[in-house]
Amino acid sequence: ATGKISMTETIPTPTTQPAAEPAKTRRPLRLSIVLLWVGVLALIALLGWGLLNSTAERPEVGQQAPDFDVEFFDGYGWDGRTTANLADMRGNVVVLNFWASWCVECRDETPMLESAWQRYADQGVVVLGVAYADVEPNSLAYMKEFGVSFPHAPDLGTDISQTYEITGVPETFIIDKEGVIRHVQIGAVNTAMLDQIIPGLLAQ
């Protein structure tokens, strides 16, 4: 009969839409993104806190000069050494000069620093040139051009210049026998200034 449902026929049941499955996969993904952003923000906050609470300050006149290590350019060592640190130079007056081969103003002062080295080296003065943000071939060519003989070293990774927080090049720190900064020169030094400061520090 056409109007009756056979007992052997299966009555179709409404199908269930798998709407919950995407939600289950999306929820962990959203949670991972949230956690990632929380981690990033926490890292930024920690870095900001560290910068705000940093105790590092630019060394000034009257303060102890921060120690540092140098590996001298080949042929430009000090006291027969290829490496040294500032503490090794204690007992000497140290003229710490930051320079670069690309620095125009440095070209004016380099001959004066060499002249000071020639006059005062045997009296207990160390003139130390630190090449800032320079490449070694250019530094060596510059030193050869000016015929310098005082100790020179590269500022590897600009670690020394960051420690001293230099404002640029040239910049010079004159340090006494006890390791205390006695003069900071922003810009080129000159012979009159060196001859005024160095003898007084040697006499102490």
PDB file of C-alpha atoms in Angstrom:
ATOM      1  CA  ALA A   1       0.000   0.000   0.000  1.00  0.00           C
ATOM      2  CA  THR A   2       1.267   3.411  -0.879  1.00  0.00           C
ATOM      3  CA  GLY A   3      -0.014   5.311   2.173  1.00  0.00           C
ATOM      4  CA  LYS A   4       1.617   3.126   4.812  1.00  0.00           C
ATOM      5  CA  ILE A   5       5.136   2.964   6.178  1.00  0.00           C
ATOM      6  CA  SER A   6       6.730  -0.430   6.083  1.00  0.00           C
ATOM      7  CA  MET A   7       8.045  -1.733   9.381  1.00  0.00           C
ATOM      8  CA  THR A   8      11.264  -2.660   7.622  1.00  0.00           C
ATOM      9  CA  GLU A   9      11.914   0.886   6.406  1.00  0.00           C
ATOM     10  CA  THR A  10      14.134   3.157   8.497  1.00  0.00           C
ATOM     11  CA  ILE A  11      12.657   6.494   9.304  1.00  0.00           C
ATOM     12  CA  PRO A  12      15.372   9.067   8.666  1.00  0.00           C
ATOM     13  CA  THR A  13      16.399  11.019  11.733  1.00  0.00           C
ATOM     14  CA  PRO A  14      17.582  14.607  11.662  1.00  0.00           C
ATOM     15  CA  THR A  15      21.380  14.819  11.269  1.00  0.00           C
ATOM     16  CA  THR A  16      23.429  16.591  13.969  1.00  0.00           C
ATOM     17  CA  GLN A  17      25.542  19.497  12.675  1.00  0.00           C
ATOM     18  CA  PRO A  18      29.180  19.236  13.823  1.00  0.00           C
ATOM     19  CA  ALA A  19      29.199  22.838  14.958  1.00  0.00           C
ATOM     20  CA  ALA A  20      30.931  22.087  18.248  1.00  0.00           C
ATOM     21  CA  GLU A  21      34.054  20.623  16.666  1.00  0.00           C
ATOM     22  CA  PRO A  22      35.491  23.867  15.233  1.00  0.00           C
ATOM     23  CA  ALA A  23      34.821  25.565  18.551  1.00  0.00           C
ATOM     24  CA  LYS A  24      36.834  22.888  20.323  1.00  0.00           C
ATOM     25  CA  THR A  25      39.815  23.440  18.001  1.00  0.00           C
ATOM     26  CA  ARG A  26      39.565  27.211  18.058  1.00  0.00           C
ATOM     27  CA  ARG A  27      39.486  27.548  21.838  1.00  0.00           C
ATOM     28  CA  PRO A  28      43.001  26.169  22.516  1.00  0.00           C
ATOM     29  CA  LEU A  29      44.336  28.282  19.653  1.00  0.00           C
ATOM     30  CA  ARG A  30      42.828  31.440  21.109  1.00  0.00           C
ATOM     31  CA  LEU A  31      44.242  30.534  24.534  1.00  0.00           C
ATOM     32  CA  SER A  32      47.721  30.043  23.041  1.00  0.00           C
ATOM     33  CA  ILE A  33      47.598  33.450  21.375  1.00  0.00           C
ATOM     34  CA  VAL A  34      46.507  35.106  24.615  1.00  0.00           C
ATOM     35  CA  LEU A  35      49.303  33.414  26.551  1.00  0.00           C
ATOM     36  CA  LEU A  36      51.830  34.437  23.891  1.00  0.00           C
ATOM     37  CA  TRP A  37      50.810  38.081  24.123  1.00  0.00           C
ATOM     38  CA  VAL A  38      50.906  37.945  27.911  1.00  0.00           C
ATOM     39  CA  GLY A  39      54.473  36.632  27.713  1.00  0.00           C
ATOM     40  CA  VAL A  40      55.511  39.331  25.236  1.00  0.00           C
ATOM     41  CA  LEU A  41      54.012  42.094  27.379  1.00  0.00           C
ATOM     42  CA  ALA A  42      55.673  40.687  30.491  1.00  0.00           C
ATOM     43  CA  LEU A  43      59.036  40.651  28.723  1.00  0.00           C
ATOM     44  CA  ILE A  44      58.598  44.258  27.579  1.00  0.00           C
ATOM     45  CA  ALA A  45      57.660  45.282  31.119  1.00  0.00           C
ATOM     46  CA  LEU A  46      60.737  43.582  32.563  1.00  0.00           C
ATOM     47  CA  LEU A  47      63.026  45.229  30.015  1.00  0.00           C
ATOM     48  CA  GLY A  48      61.485  48.616  30.696  1.00  0.00           C
ATOM     49  CA  TRP A  49      61.884  48.124  34.448  1.00  0.00           C
ATOM     50  CA  GLY A  50      65.519  47.186  33.954  1.00  0.00           C
ATOM     51  CA  LEU A  51      66.207  50.293  31.899  1.00  0.00           C
ATOM     52  CA  LEU A  52      64.433  52.580  34.342  1.00  0.00           C
ATOM     53  CA  ASN A  53      66.311  51.115  37.294  1.00  0.00           C
ATOM     54  CA  SER A  54      69.717  50.844  35.626  1.00  0.00           C
ATOM     55  CA  THR A  55      72.512  52.130  37.849  1.00  0.00           C
ATOM     56  CA  ALA A  56      74.896  52.672  34.926  1.00  0.00           C
ATOM     57  CA  GLU A  57      75.893  56.316  34.581  1.00  0.00           C
ATOM     58  CA  ARG A  58      78.373  58.169  32.461  1.00  0.00           C
ATOM     59  CA  PRO A  59      81.645  58.335  34.412  1.00  0.00           C
ATOM     60  CA  GLU A  60      82.477  61.909  35.352  1.00  0.00           C
ATOM     61  CA  VAL A  61      85.430  63.874  36.688  1.00  0.00           C
ATOM     62  CA  GLY A  62      86.283  62.778  40.223  1.00  0.00           C
ATOM     63  CA  GLN A  63      84.916  59.265  39.754  1.00  0.00           C
ATOM     64  CA  GLN A  64      86.862  56.044  39.405  1.00  0.00           C
ATOM     65  CA  ALA A  65      87.419  55.178  35.765  1.00  0.00           C
ATOM     66  CA  PRO A  66      85.611  51.941  34.852  1.00  0.00           C
ATOM     67  CA  ASP A  67      87.969  49.072  34.112  1.00  0.00           C
ATOM     68  CA  PHE A  68      88.019  47.416  30.708  1.00  0.00           C
ATOM     69  CA  ASP A  69      90.019  44.895  28.701  1.00  0.00           C
ATOM     70  CA  VAL A  70      91.746  45.595  25.399  1.00  0.00           C
ATOM     71  CA  GLU A  71      93.378  43.460  22.755  1.00  0.00           C
ATOM     72  CA  PHE A  72      95.859  45.735  21.034  1.00  0.00           C
ATOM     73  CA  PHE A  73      96.255  46.062  17.290  1.00  0.00           C
ATOM     74  CA  ASP A  74      99.215  44.064  16.041  1.00  0.00           C
ATOM     75  CA  GLY A  75     102.310  46.201  16.513  1.00  0.00           C
ATOM     76  CA  TYR A  76     100.560  48.718  18.762  1.00  0.00           C
ATOM     77  CA  GLY A  77     100.774  47.040  22.149  1.00  0.00           C
ATOM     78  CA  TRP A  78     101.837  48.460  25.493  1.00  0.00           C
ATOM     79  CA  ASP A  79     104.682  47.429  27.774  1.00  0.00           C
ATOM     80  CA  GLY A  80     105.343  44.391  25.616  1.00  0.00           C
ATOM     81  CA  ARG A  81     101.760  43.172  26.006  1.00  0.00           C
ATOM     82  CA  THR A  82      99.241  42.189  23.367  1.00  0.00           C
ATOM     83  CA  THR A  83      96.350  42.420  25.846  1.00  0.00           C
ATOM     84  CA  ALA A  84      95.825  44.506  28.966  1.00  0.00           C
ATOM     85  CA  ASN A  85      93.217  46.204  31.088  1.00  0.00           C
ATOM     86  CA  LEU A  86      92.998  49.602  32.679  1.00  0.00           C
ATOM     87  CA  ALA A  87      93.895  48.179  36.090  1.00  0.00           C
ATOM     88  CA  ASP A  88      97.248  47.069  34.643  1.00  0.00           C
ATOM     89  CA  MET A  89      98.021  50.722  33.922  1.00  0.00           C
ATOM     90  CA  ARG A  90      97.452  51.845  37.516  1.00  0.00           C
ATOM     91  CA  GLY A  91     100.359  54.024  38.644  1.00  0.00           C
ATOM     92  CA  ASN A  92     100.482  55.753  35.256  1.00  0.00           C
ATOM     93  CA  VAL A  93      98.609  58.761  33.985  1.00  0.00           C
ATOM     94  CA  VAL A  94      96.338  57.417  31.238  1.00  0.00           C
ATOM     95  CA  VAL A  95      95.142  59.507  28.309  1.00  0.00           C
ATOM     96  CA  LEU A  96      92.212  57.441  27.005  1.00  0.00           C
ATOM     97  CA  ASN A  97      91.304  58.689  23.545  1.00  0.00           C
ATOM     98  CA  PHE A  98      88.279  57.503  21.553  1.00  0.00           C
ATOM     99  CA  TRP A  99      88.713  58.057  17.823  1.00  0.00           C
ATOM    100  CA  ALA A 100      87.841  56.676  14.373  1.00  0.00           C
ATOM    101  CA  SER A 101      89.465  56.740  10.956  1.00  0.00           C
ATOM    102  CA  TRP A 102      86.339  58.383   9.517  1.00  0.00           C
ATOM    103  CA  CYS A 103      86.422  61.178  12.114  1.00  0.00           C
ATOM    104  CA  VAL A 104      87.517  64.497  10.590  1.00  0.00           C
ATOM    105  CA  GLU A 105      88.281  66.223  13.907  1.00  0.00           C
ATOM    106  CA  CYS A 106      90.409  63.263  14.999  1.00  0.00           C
ATOM    107  CA  ARG A 107      92.877  64.089  12.256  1.00  0.00           C
ATOM    108  CA  ASP A 108      93.667  67.376  13.991  1.00  0.00           C
ATOM    109  CA  GLU A 109      94.427  65.859  17.373  1.00  0.00           C
ATOM    110  CA  THR A 110      96.244  62.633  16.455  1.00  0.00           C
ATOM    111  CA  PRO A 111      99.624  64.332  15.845  1.00  0.00           C
ATOM    112  CA  MET A 112      99.268  66.126  19.203  1.00  0.00           C
ATOM    113  CA  LEU A 113      98.583  62.860  21.007  1.00  0.00           C
ATOM    114  CA  GLU A 114     101.617  61.269  19.369  1.00  0.00           C
ATOM    115  CA  SER A 115     103.729  64.250  20.405  1.00  0.00           C
ATOM    116  CA  ALA A 116     102.490  63.942  24.007  1.00  0.00           C
ATOM    117  CA  TRP A 117     103.321  60.238  23.970  1.00  0.00           C
ATOM    118  CA  GLN A 118     106.856  60.967  22.788  1.00  0.00           C
ATOM    119  CA  ARG A 119     107.367  63.587  25.522  1.00  0.00           C
ATOM    120  CA  TYR A 120     105.767  61.828  28.491  1.00  0.00           C
ATOM    121  CA  ALA A 121     105.935  58.065  27.916  1.00  0.00           C
ATOM    122  CA  ASP A 122     109.137  57.609  29.900  1.00  0.00           C
ATOM    123  CA  GLN A 123     107.670  59.671  32.763  1.00  0.00           C
ATOM    124  CA  GLY A 124     104.753  57.335  33.426  1.00  0.00           C
ATOM    125  CA  VAL A 125     102.100  58.333  30.889  1.00  0.00           C
ATOM    126  CA  VAL A 126     100.105  55.932  28.727  1.00  0.00           C
ATOM    127  CA  VAL A 127      98.327  57.385  25.718  1.00  0.00           C
ATOM    128  CA  LEU A 128      95.766  54.767  24.691  1.00  0.00           C
ATOM    129  CA  GLY A 129      93.795  55.110  21.481  1.00  0.00           C
ATOM    130  CA  VAL A 130      90.526  53.190  21.235  1.00  0.00           C
ATOM    131  CA  ALA A 131      89.110  52.882  17.718  1.00  0.00           C
ATOM    132  CA  TYR A 132      85.349  53.339  17.885  1.00  0.00           C
ATOM    133  CA  ALA A 133      82.998  51.716  15.323  1.00  0.00           C
ATOM    134  CA  ASP A 134      85.846  51.290  12.854  1.00  0.00           C
ATOM    135  CA  VAL A 135      87.099  48.400  10.733  1.00  0.00           C
ATOM    136  CA  GLU A 136      90.618  47.160  11.361  1.00  0.00           C
ATOM    137  CA  PRO A 137      92.121  47.808   7.887  1.00  0.00           C
ATOM    138  CA  ASN A 138      90.944  51.428   8.019  1.00  0.00           C
ATOM    139  CA  SER A 139      92.245  51.865  11.562  1.00  0.00           C
ATOM    140  CA  LEU A 140      95.668  50.461  10.650  1.00  0.00           C
ATOM    141  CA  ALA A 141      95.859  52.606   7.511  1.00  0.00           C
ATOM    142  CA  TYR A 142      95.022  55.695   9.581  1.00  0.00           C
ATOM    143  CA  MET A 143      97.704  54.940  12.178  1.00  0.00           C
ATOM    144  CA  LYS A 144     100.260  54.322   9.451  1.00  0.00           C
ATOM    145  CA  GLU A 145      99.321  57.576   7.729  1.00  0.00           C
ATOM    146  CA  PHE A 146      99.996  59.591  10.895  1.00  0.00           C
ATOM    147  CA  GLY A 147     102.976  57.508  11.974  1.00  0.00           C
ATOM    148  CA  VAL A 148     101.608  56.955  15.459  1.00  0.00           C
ATOM    149  CA  SER A 149     103.438  54.711  17.903  1.00  0.00           C
ATOM    150  CA  PHE A 150     101.308  54.927  21.050  1.00  0.00           C
ATOM    151  CA  PRO A 151      99.133  51.921  22.029  1.00  0.00           C
ATOM    152  CA  HIS A 152      95.953  51.367  20.070  1.00  0.00           C
ATOM    153  CA  ALA A 153      93.126  48.865  20.356  1.00  0.00           C
ATOM    154  CA  PRO A 154      89.775  48.274  18.662  1.00  0.00           C
ATOM    155  CA  ASP A 155      86.614  48.775  20.671  1.00  0.00           C
ATOM    156  CA  LEU A 156      85.228  45.301  20.029  1.00  0.00           C
ATOM    157  CA  GLY A 157      81.446  45.414  20.122  1.00  0.00           C
ATOM    158  CA  THR A 158      81.753  49.080  21.239  1.00  0.00           C
ATOM    159  CA  ASP A 159      81.882  47.730  24.809  1.00  0.00           C
ATOM    160  CA  ILE A 160      84.358  50.335  26.082  1.00  0.00           C
ATOM    161  CA  SER A 161      82.603  53.311  24.500  1.00  0.00           C
ATOM    162  CA  GLN A 162      79.298  52.107  25.928  1.00  0.00           C
ATOM    163  CA  THR A 163      80.866  51.741  29.366  1.00  0.00           C
ATOM    164  CA  TYR A 164      82.123  55.318  29.175  1.00  0.00           C
ATOM    165  CA  GLU A 165      78.950  56.506  27.425  1.00  0.00           C
ATOM    166  CA  ILE A 166      80.871  58.649  24.985  1.00  0.00           C
ATOM    167  CA  THR A 167      78.917  61.305  23.133  1.00  0.00           C
ATOM    168  CA  GLY A 168      80.919  60.878  19.924  1.00  0.00           C
ATOM    169  CA  VAL A 169      84.469  61.006  18.620  1.00  0.00           C
ATOM    170  CA  PRO A 170      86.900  62.346  19.390  1.00  0.00           C
ATOM    171  CA  GLU A 171      86.495  62.187  23.141  1.00  0.00           C
ATOM    172  CA  THR A 172      89.254  61.861  25.727  1.00  0.00           C
ATOM    173  CA  PHE A 173      89.347  60.877  29.397  1.00  0.00           C
ATOM    174  CA  ILE A 174      92.496  61.760  31.343  1.00  0.00           C
ATOM    175  CA  ILE A 175      92.918  59.431  34.319  1.00  0.00           C
ATOM    176  CA  ASP A 176      95.333  59.914  37.214  1.00  0.00           C
ATOM    177  CA  LYS A 177      97.709  57.375  38.784  1.00  0.00           C
ATOM    178  CA  GLU A 178      95.005  56.168  41.168  1.00  0.00           C
ATOM    179  CA  GLY A 179      92.536  55.498  38.378  1.00  0.00           C
ATOM    180  CA  VAL A 180      90.395  58.589  38.968  1.00  0.00           C
ATOM    181  CA  ILE A 181      89.091  60.634  36.034  1.00  0.00           C
ATOM    182  CA  ARG A 182      90.558  64.139  36.176  1.00  0.00           C
ATOM    183  CA  HIS A 183      89.514  65.604  32.845  1.00  0.00           C
ATOM    184  CA  VAL A 184      86.970  64.815  30.118  1.00  0.00           C
ATOM    185  CA  GLN A 185      87.468  66.423  26.735  1.00  0.00           C
ATOM    186  CA  ILE A 186      84.581  66.323  24.279  1.00  0.00           C
ATOM    187  CA  GLY A 187      86.096  67.170  20.933  1.00  0.00           C
ATOM    188  CA  ALA A 188      89.738  67.354  19.940  1.00  0.00           C
ATOM    189  CA  VAL A 189      92.495  67.806  22.512  1.00  0.00           C
ATOM    190  CA  ASN A 190      95.320  70.231  21.915  1.00  0.00           C
ATOM    191  CA  THR A 191      98.943  70.453  22.971  1.00  0.00           C
ATOM    192  CA  ALA A 192      98.434  73.367  25.375  1.00  0.00           C
ATOM    193  CA  MET A 193      95.720  71.464  27.249  1.00  0.00           C
ATOM    194  CA  LEU A 194      97.761  68.259  27.469  1.00  0.00           C
ATOM    195  CA  ASP A 195     100.853  70.140  28.668  1.00  0.00           C
ATOM    196  CA  GLN A 196      98.776  71.863  31.328  1.00  0.00           C
ATOM    197  CA  ILE A 197      97.070  68.758  32.731  1.00  0.00           C
ATOM    198  CA  ILE A 198      99.613  65.936  32.408  1.00  0.00           C
ATOM    199  CA  PRO A 199     102.550  67.460  34.355  1.00  0.00           C
ATOM    200  CA  GLY A 200     100.263  68.301  37.248  1.00  0.00           C
ATOM    201  CA  LEU A 201      99.014  64.716  37.466  1.00  0.00           C
ATOM    202  CA  LEU A 202     102.559  63.348  37.213  1.00  0.00           C
ATOM    203  CA  ALA A 203     103.585  65.530  40.139  1.00  0.00           C
ATOM    204  CA  GLN A 204     100.916  64.071  42.423  1.00  0.00           C
TER     205      GLN A 204
END
